[in-house]
């Protein structure tokens, strides 16, 4: 899994890791959330459209709908074939954006998430840490206009960013075993520097994959 705030470079880094796995002939698929299936792509359009008026609970459930479809139609089949799954965001984003950002009840959202994932636990999550406000500027420059989530406002994104930093703490991870292992990676510096940090994490877990 790749997780991080807006403009943290996770999609770029995921593409780089995918290119490396292709070179090493490691069978893998790249998926993203929300999205990754025809239903998920429709849900993504609704969720990110600034014209959509979506209540925070409806928003959480739409992310879960995309997730349930992705888990059953794309992730499980890929894992059964023996493929590695590289995923651009997963449910840690719900913990950051819907629980911390919107203030939804943690126990309720965790329970809905268990329903959506059937208890699937990621092997490892690369958590790219990058200052939220700089990331938003990057994301805005890239897309020319902020999408509905990016446009939530500074205090929302500050809460998301604080939550992402908390997820890097062993104490938080010990109380959230459903999230699996989360490895914080500094996303500052050049694309090459960040890629090298990520490859070191992958190599440590699966020796020889990126060396
Ligand atoms: P991105 O993947 O292109 O960054 O856009 C997805 C947006 O959706 C991003 O702002 C994070 C947000 N998001 C949530 O709020 N909750 C979630 O569970 C997920 C997967 C994404």
mmCIF file of C-alpha atoms and ligand atoms in Angstrom:
data_model
loop_
_atom_site.group_PDB
_atom_site.id
_atom_site.type_symbol
_atom_site.label_atom_id
_atom_site.label_comp_id
_atom_site.label_asym_id
_atom_site.label_seq_id
_atom_site.Cartn_x
_atom_site.Cartn_y
_atom_site.Cartn_z
ATOM 1 C CA UNK A 1 0.000 0.000 0.000
ATOM 2 C CA UNK A 2 1.041 3.573 -0.580
ATOM 3 C CA UNK A 3 -0.504 6.192 1.660
ATOM 4 C CA UNK A 4 0.152 9.872 2.209
ATOM 5 C CA UNK A 5 -1.417 13.309 2.086
ATOM 6 C CA UNK A 6 -2.191 15.337 -1.030
ATOM 7 C CA UNK A 7 0.827 15.876 -3.282
ATOM 8 C CA UNK A 8 3.060 13.532 -1.249
ATOM 9 C CA UNK A 9 4.179 11.823 -4.475
ATOM 10 C CA UNK A 10 2.655 8.416 -3.765
ATOM 11 C CA UNK A 11 1.253 7.832 -7.268
ATOM 12 C CA UNK A 12 4.621 8.690 -8.856
ATOM 13 C CA UNK A 13 6.451 6.426 -6.420
ATOM 14 C CA UNK A 14 4.005 3.583 -6.939
ATOM 15 C CA UNK A 15 4.573 3.820 -10.724
ATOM 16 C CA UNK A 16 8.332 3.726 -10.158
ATOM 17 C CA UNK A 17 8.114 0.638 -7.952
ATOM 18 C CA UNK A 18 5.853 -1.009 -10.524
ATOM 19 C CA UNK A 19 8.416 -0.318 -13.288
ATOM 20 C CA UNK A 20 11.107 -1.906 -11.139
ATOM 21 C CA UNK A 21 8.974 -4.997 -10.435
ATOM 22 C CA UNK A 22 8.294 -5.312 -14.180
ATOM 23 C CA UNK A 23 12.065 -5.226 -14.842
ATOM 24 C CA UNK A 24 12.512 -7.975 -12.252
ATOM 25 C CA UNK A 25 9.574 -9.924 -13.776
ATOM 26 C CA UNK A 26 7.637 -9.886 -10.510
ATOM 27 C CA UNK A 27 3.938 -10.378 -11.422
ATOM 28 C CA UNK A 28 1.940 -7.533 -9.931
ATOM 29 C CA UNK A 29 -1.084 -5.302 -10.424
ATOM 30 C CA UNK A 30 -1.481 -1.603 -9.642
ATOM 31 C CA UNK A 31 -4.818 -0.437 -8.272
ATOM 32 C CA UNK A 32 -6.111 2.701 -6.640
ATOM 33 C CA UNK A 33 -8.751 3.834 -4.210
ATOM 34 C CA UNK A 34 -11.272 5.090 -4.765
ATOM 35 C CA UNK A 35 -11.403 3.434 -8.174
ATOM 36 C CA UNK A 36 -9.832 0.303 -9.616
ATOM 37 C CA UNK A 37 -13.116 -1.195 -10.897
ATOM 38 C CA UNK A 38 -15.852 0.240 -13.166
ATOM 39 C CA UNK A 39 -18.064 0.821 -10.094
ATOM 40 C CA UNK A 40 -15.159 2.342 -8.147
ATOM 41 C CA UNK A 41 -14.346 4.679 -11.021
ATOM 42 C CA UNK A 42 -17.939 5.977 -11.021
ATOM 43 C CA UNK A 43 -17.847 6.396 -7.235
ATOM 44 C CA UNK A 44 -14.506 8.225 -7.516
ATOM 45 C CA UNK A 45 -16.008 10.690 -10.004
ATOM 46 C CA UNK A 46 -18.885 11.439 -7.603
ATOM 47 C CA UNK A 47 -16.600 11.752 -4.578
ATOM 48 C CA UNK A 48 -14.086 14.107 -6.182
ATOM 49 C CA UNK A 49 -16.531 16.279 -8.144
ATOM 50 C CA UNK A 50 -16.720 19.684 -6.485
ATOM 51 C CA UNK A 51 -20.343 19.956 -7.594
ATOM 52 C CA UNK A 52 -21.300 16.948 -5.402
ATOM 53 C CA UNK A 53 -22.995 17.759 -2.082
ATOM 54 C CA UNK A 54 -22.054 14.752 0.094
ATOM 55 C CA UNK A 55 -22.647 14.359 3.834
ATOM 56 C CA UNK A 56 -19.548 12.990 5.677
ATOM 57 C CA UNK A 57 -21.305 9.692 6.531
ATOM 58 C CA UNK A 58 -22.455 9.266 2.947
ATOM 59 C CA UNK A 59 -18.911 10.089 1.882
ATOM 60 C CA UNK A 60 -17.460 7.387 4.162
ATOM 61 C CA UNK A 61 -19.943 4.833 2.822
ATOM 62 C CA UNK A 62 -19.121 5.710 -0.788
ATOM 63 C CA UNK A 63 -15.416 5.105 -0.095
ATOM 64 C CA UNK A 64 -16.417 1.788 1.517
ATOM 65 C CA UNK A 65 -18.551 0.818 -1.507
ATOM 66 C CA UNK A 66 -15.606 1.374 -3.842
ATOM 67 C CA UNK A 67 -13.409 -0.599 -1.407
ATOM 68 C CA UNK A 68 -15.728 -3.602 -1.089
ATOM 69 C CA UNK A 69 -15.940 -3.887 -4.875
ATOM 70 C CA UNK A 70 -12.161 -3.509 -5.259
ATOM 71 C CA UNK A 71 -11.406 -6.147 -2.610
ATOM 72 C CA UNK A 72 -13.754 -8.756 -4.081
ATOM 73 C CA UNK A 73 -13.370 -8.074 -7.802
ATOM 74 C CA UNK A 74 -9.705 -7.085 -8.096
ATOM 75 C CA UNK A 75 -7.533 -7.580 -4.994
ATOM 76 C CA UNK A 76 -8.639 -11.090 -3.927
ATOM 77 C CA UNK A 77 -8.455 -12.496 -7.480
ATOM 78 C CA UNK A 78 -4.971 -10.984 -7.943
ATOM 79 C CA UNK A 79 -3.741 -12.422 -4.644
ATOM 80 C CA UNK A 80 -5.184 -15.839 -5.548
ATOM 81 C CA UNK A 81 -3.198 -15.749 -8.825
ATOM 82 C CA UNK A 82 -0.076 -15.073 -6.741
ATOM 83 C CA UNK A 83 0.316 -11.464 -7.950
ATOM 84 C CA UNK A 84 1.707 -8.703 -5.771
ATOM 85 C CA UNK A 85 -0.871 -5.929 -5.341
ATOM 86 C CA UNK A 86 0.387 -2.332 -5.299
ATOM 87 C CA UNK A 87 -2.390 -0.119 -4.035
ATOM 88 C CA UNK A 88 -2.542 3.681 -4.182
ATOM 89 C CA UNK A 89 -4.431 4.380 -0.916
ATOM 90 C CA UNK A 90 -6.508 1.937 1.139
ATOM 91 C CA UNK A 91 -8.413 2.196 4.384
ATOM 92 C CA UNK A 92 -5.756 4.165 6.258
ATOM 93 C CA UNK A 93 -6.996 7.079 4.144
ATOM 94 C CA UNK A 94 -10.463 6.593 5.649
ATOM 95 C CA UNK A 95 -8.940 6.731 9.125
ATOM 96 C CA UNK A 96 -7.148 9.975 8.216
ATOM 97 C CA UNK A 97 -9.802 11.782 6.158
ATOM 98 C CA UNK A 98 -13.141 10.545 7.493
ATOM 99 C CA UNK A 99 -12.284 9.804 11.148
ATOM 100 C CA UNK A 100 -9.651 12.484 11.860
ATOM 101 C CA UNK A 101 -10.639 14.989 9.146
ATOM 102 C CA UNK A 102 -14.432 14.886 9.515
ATOM 103 C CA UNK A 103 -14.528 13.603 13.106
ATOM 104 C CA UNK A 104 -16.674 10.523 12.369
ATOM 105 C CA UNK A 105 -16.927 7.942 15.140
ATOM 106 C CA UNK A 106 -13.852 5.698 15.045
ATOM 107 C CA UNK A 107 -15.528 2.493 16.254
ATOM 108 C CA UNK A 108 -18.370 2.816 13.741
ATOM 109 C CA UNK A 109 -16.074 3.543 10.807
ATOM 110 C CA UNK A 110 -13.706 0.710 11.745
ATOM 111 C CA UNK A 111 -16.625 -1.679 11.892
ATOM 112 C CA UNK A 112 -17.935 -0.537 8.459
ATOM 113 C CA UNK A 113 -14.417 -0.937 7.117
ATOM 114 C CA UNK A 114 -14.207 -4.523 8.375
ATOM 115 C CA UNK A 115 -17.449 -5.160 6.507
ATOM 116 C CA UNK A 116 -15.967 -3.632 3.319
ATOM 117 C CA UNK A 117 -12.610 -5.444 3.454
ATOM 118 C CA UNK A 118 -13.668 -8.803 4.915
ATOM 119 C CA UNK A 119 -10.747 -8.256 7.297
ATOM 120 C CA UNK A 120 -8.032 -8.073 4.611
ATOM 121 C CA UNK A 121 -4.796 -6.848 6.260
ATOM 122 C CA UNK A 122 -2.088 -5.155 4.125
ATOM 123 C CA UNK A 123 1.400 -6.747 4.281
ATOM 124 C CA UNK A 124 3.051 -3.364 4.468
ATOM 125 C CA UNK A 125 1.990 0.243 4.049
ATOM 126 C CA UNK A 126 4.520 2.805 2.870
ATOM 127 C CA UNK A 127 3.363 6.011 4.531
ATOM 128 C CA UNK A 128 4.809 9.022 2.707
ATOM 129 C CA UNK A 129 5.151 11.921 5.110
ATOM 130 C CA UNK A 130 5.173 15.392 3.566
ATOM 131 C CA UNK A 131 3.999 18.759 4.972
ATOM 132 C CA UNK A 132 0.253 19.015 4.212
ATOM 133 C CA UNK A 133 0.144 22.604 3.015
ATOM 134 C CA UNK A 134 3.112 22.175 0.642
ATOM 135 C CA UNK A 135 1.493 19.004 -0.689
ATOM 136 C CA UNK A 136 -1.768 20.814 -1.403
ATOM 137 C CA UNK A 137 0.095 23.489 -3.359
ATOM 138 C CA UNK A 138 1.808 20.721 -5.380
ATOM 139 C CA UNK A 139 -1.491 18.896 -5.969
ATOM 140 C CA UNK A 140 -3.253 22.136 -7.008
ATOM 141 C CA UNK A 141 -0.455 23.059 -9.408
ATOM 142 C CA UNK A 142 -0.612 19.592 -10.964
ATOM 143 C CA UNK A 143 -4.370 19.466 -11.451
ATOM 144 C CA UNK A 144 -4.909 23.213 -12.107
ATOM 145 C CA UNK A 145 -7.891 23.120 -9.685
ATOM 146 C CA UNK A 146 -8.455 21.358 -6.366
ATOM 147 C CA UNK A 147 -10.892 18.421 -6.327
ATOM 148 C CA UNK A 148 -13.660 18.166 -3.676
ATOM 149 C CA UNK A 149 -11.391 16.497 -1.086
ATOM 150 C CA UNK A 150 -8.423 18.811 -1.721
ATOM 151 C CA UNK A 151 -10.781 21.791 -1.362
ATOM 152 C CA UNK A 152 -11.853 20.821 2.204
ATOM 153 C CA UNK A 153 -9.832 23.644 3.783
ATOM 154 C CA UNK A 154 -6.647 24.051 5.802
ATOM 155 C CA UNK A 155 -7.940 22.925 9.205
ATOM 156 C CA UNK A 156 -9.363 19.699 7.697
ATOM 157 C CA UNK A 157 -6.029 18.947 6.008
ATOM 158 C CA UNK A 158 -4.096 19.814 9.172
ATOM 159 C CA UNK A 159 -6.158 17.181 11.041
ATOM 160 C CA UNK A 160 -5.492 14.655 8.248
ATOM 161 C CA UNK A 161 -1.787 15.413 8.372
ATOM 162 C CA UNK A 162 -1.623 15.086 12.178
ATOM 163 C CA UNK A 163 -3.404 11.721 11.903
ATOM 164 C CA UNK A 164 -0.984 10.461 9.239
ATOM 165 C CA UNK A 165 1.937 11.355 11.550
ATOM 166 C CA UNK A 166 0.220 9.524 14.430
ATOM 167 C CA UNK A 167 -0.156 6.389 12.258
ATOM 168 C CA UNK A 168 3.642 6.251 12.039
ATOM 169 C CA UNK A 169 3.828 5.696 15.819
ATOM 170 C CA UNK A 170 4.238 2.111 17.115
ATOM 171 C CA UNK A 171 1.750 2.853 19.931
ATOM 172 C CA UNK A 172 -0.983 3.719 17.406
ATOM 173 C CA UNK A 173 -0.182 0.654 15.281
ATOM 174 C CA UNK A 174 -0.351 -1.632 18.336
ATOM 175 C CA UNK A 175 -3.979 -0.603 18.890
ATOM 176 C CA UNK A 176 -4.902 -0.914 15.177
ATOM 177 C CA UNK A 177 -3.696 -4.393 14.119
ATOM 178 C CA UNK A 178 -6.092 -4.409 11.146
ATOM 179 C CA UNK A 179 -3.756 -1.895 9.450
ATOM 180 C CA UNK A 180 -0.793 -4.270 9.345
ATOM 181 C CA UNK A 181 2.733 -2.916 9.314
ATOM 182 C CA UNK A 182 3.064 0.807 8.554
ATOM 183 C CA UNK A 183 6.490 2.166 7.588
ATOM 184 C CA UNK A 184 6.859 5.950 7.546
ATOM 185 C CA UNK A 185 9.039 7.268 4.713
ATOM 186 C CA UNK A 186 10.227 10.864 4.443
ATOM 187 C CA UNK A 187 8.772 12.196 1.163
ATOM 188 C CA UNK A 188 10.968 15.297 1.095
ATOM 189 C CA UNK A 189 13.830 15.557 -1.390
ATOM 190 C CA UNK A 190 14.155 14.423 -4.984
ATOM 191 C CA UNK A 191 11.996 11.739 -6.577
ATOM 192 C CA UNK A 192 15.123 9.538 -6.794
ATOM 193 C CA UNK A 193 15.892 9.986 -3.081
ATOM 194 C CA UNK A 194 12.350 9.000 -2.081
ATOM 195 C CA UNK A 195 12.398 6.026 -4.487
ATOM 196 C CA UNK A 196 15.665 4.812 -2.916
ATOM 197 C CA UNK A 197 14.089 5.005 0.581
ATOM 198 C CA UNK A 198 11.098 2.982 -0.614
ATOM 199 C CA UNK A 199 13.285 0.373 -2.303
ATOM 200 C CA UNK A 200 15.209 -0.036 0.941
ATOM 201 C CA UNK A 201 11.948 -0.807 2.769
ATOM 202 C CA UNK A 202 10.868 -3.332 0.100
ATOM 203 C CA UNK A 203 14.287 -4.994 0.083
ATOM 204 C CA UNK A 204 14.291 -5.329 3.819
ATOM 205 C CA UNK A 205 10.935 -7.151 3.729
ATOM 206 C CA UNK A 206 11.477 -9.131 0.529
ATOM 207 C CA UNK A 207 15.273 -9.399 0.120
ATOM 208 C CA UNK A 208 16.556 -9.078 -3.428
ATOM 209 C CA UNK A 209 13.331 -7.630 -4.909
ATOM 210 C CA UNK A 210 14.802 -4.216 -5.729
ATOM 211 C CA UNK A 211 18.557 -4.754 -5.499
HETATM 212 P P1 LIG B 1 -6.045 10.604 -4.797
HETATM 213 O O1 LIG B 1 -5.982 9.123 -4.551
HETATM 214 O O2 LIG B 1 -5.976 10.941 -6.219
HETATM 215 O O3 LIG B 1 -5.133 11.346 -3.920
HETATM 216 O O4 LIG B 1 -7.535 11.117 -4.418
HETATM 217 C C1 LIG B 1 -8.358 10.487 -3.544
HETATM 218 C C2 LIG B 1 -8.895 11.478 -2.537
HETATM 219 O O5 LIG B 1 -9.833 10.782 -1.720
HETATM 220 C C3 LIG B 1 -7.829 12.044 -1.604
HETATM 221 O O6 LIG B 1 -8.177 13.385 -1.297
HETATM 222 C C4 LIG B 1 -7.988 11.222 -0.351
HETATM 223 C C5 LIG B 1 -9.457 10.887 -0.343
HETATM 224 N N1 LIG B 1 -9.794 9.614 0.325
HETATM 225 C C6 LIG B 1 -10.567 9.667 1.479
HETATM 226 O O7 LIG B 1 -10.950 10.748 1.921
HETATM 227 N N2 LIG B 1 -10.905 8.491 2.095
HETATM 228 C C7 LIG B 1 -10.532 7.267 1.617
HETATM 229 O O8 LIG B 1 -10.854 6.219 2.212
HETATM 230 C C8 LIG B 1 -9.737 7.221 0.403
HETATM 231 C C9 LIG B 1 -9.310 5.906 -0.168
HETATM 232 C C10 LIG B 1 -9.394 8.423 -0.202
#
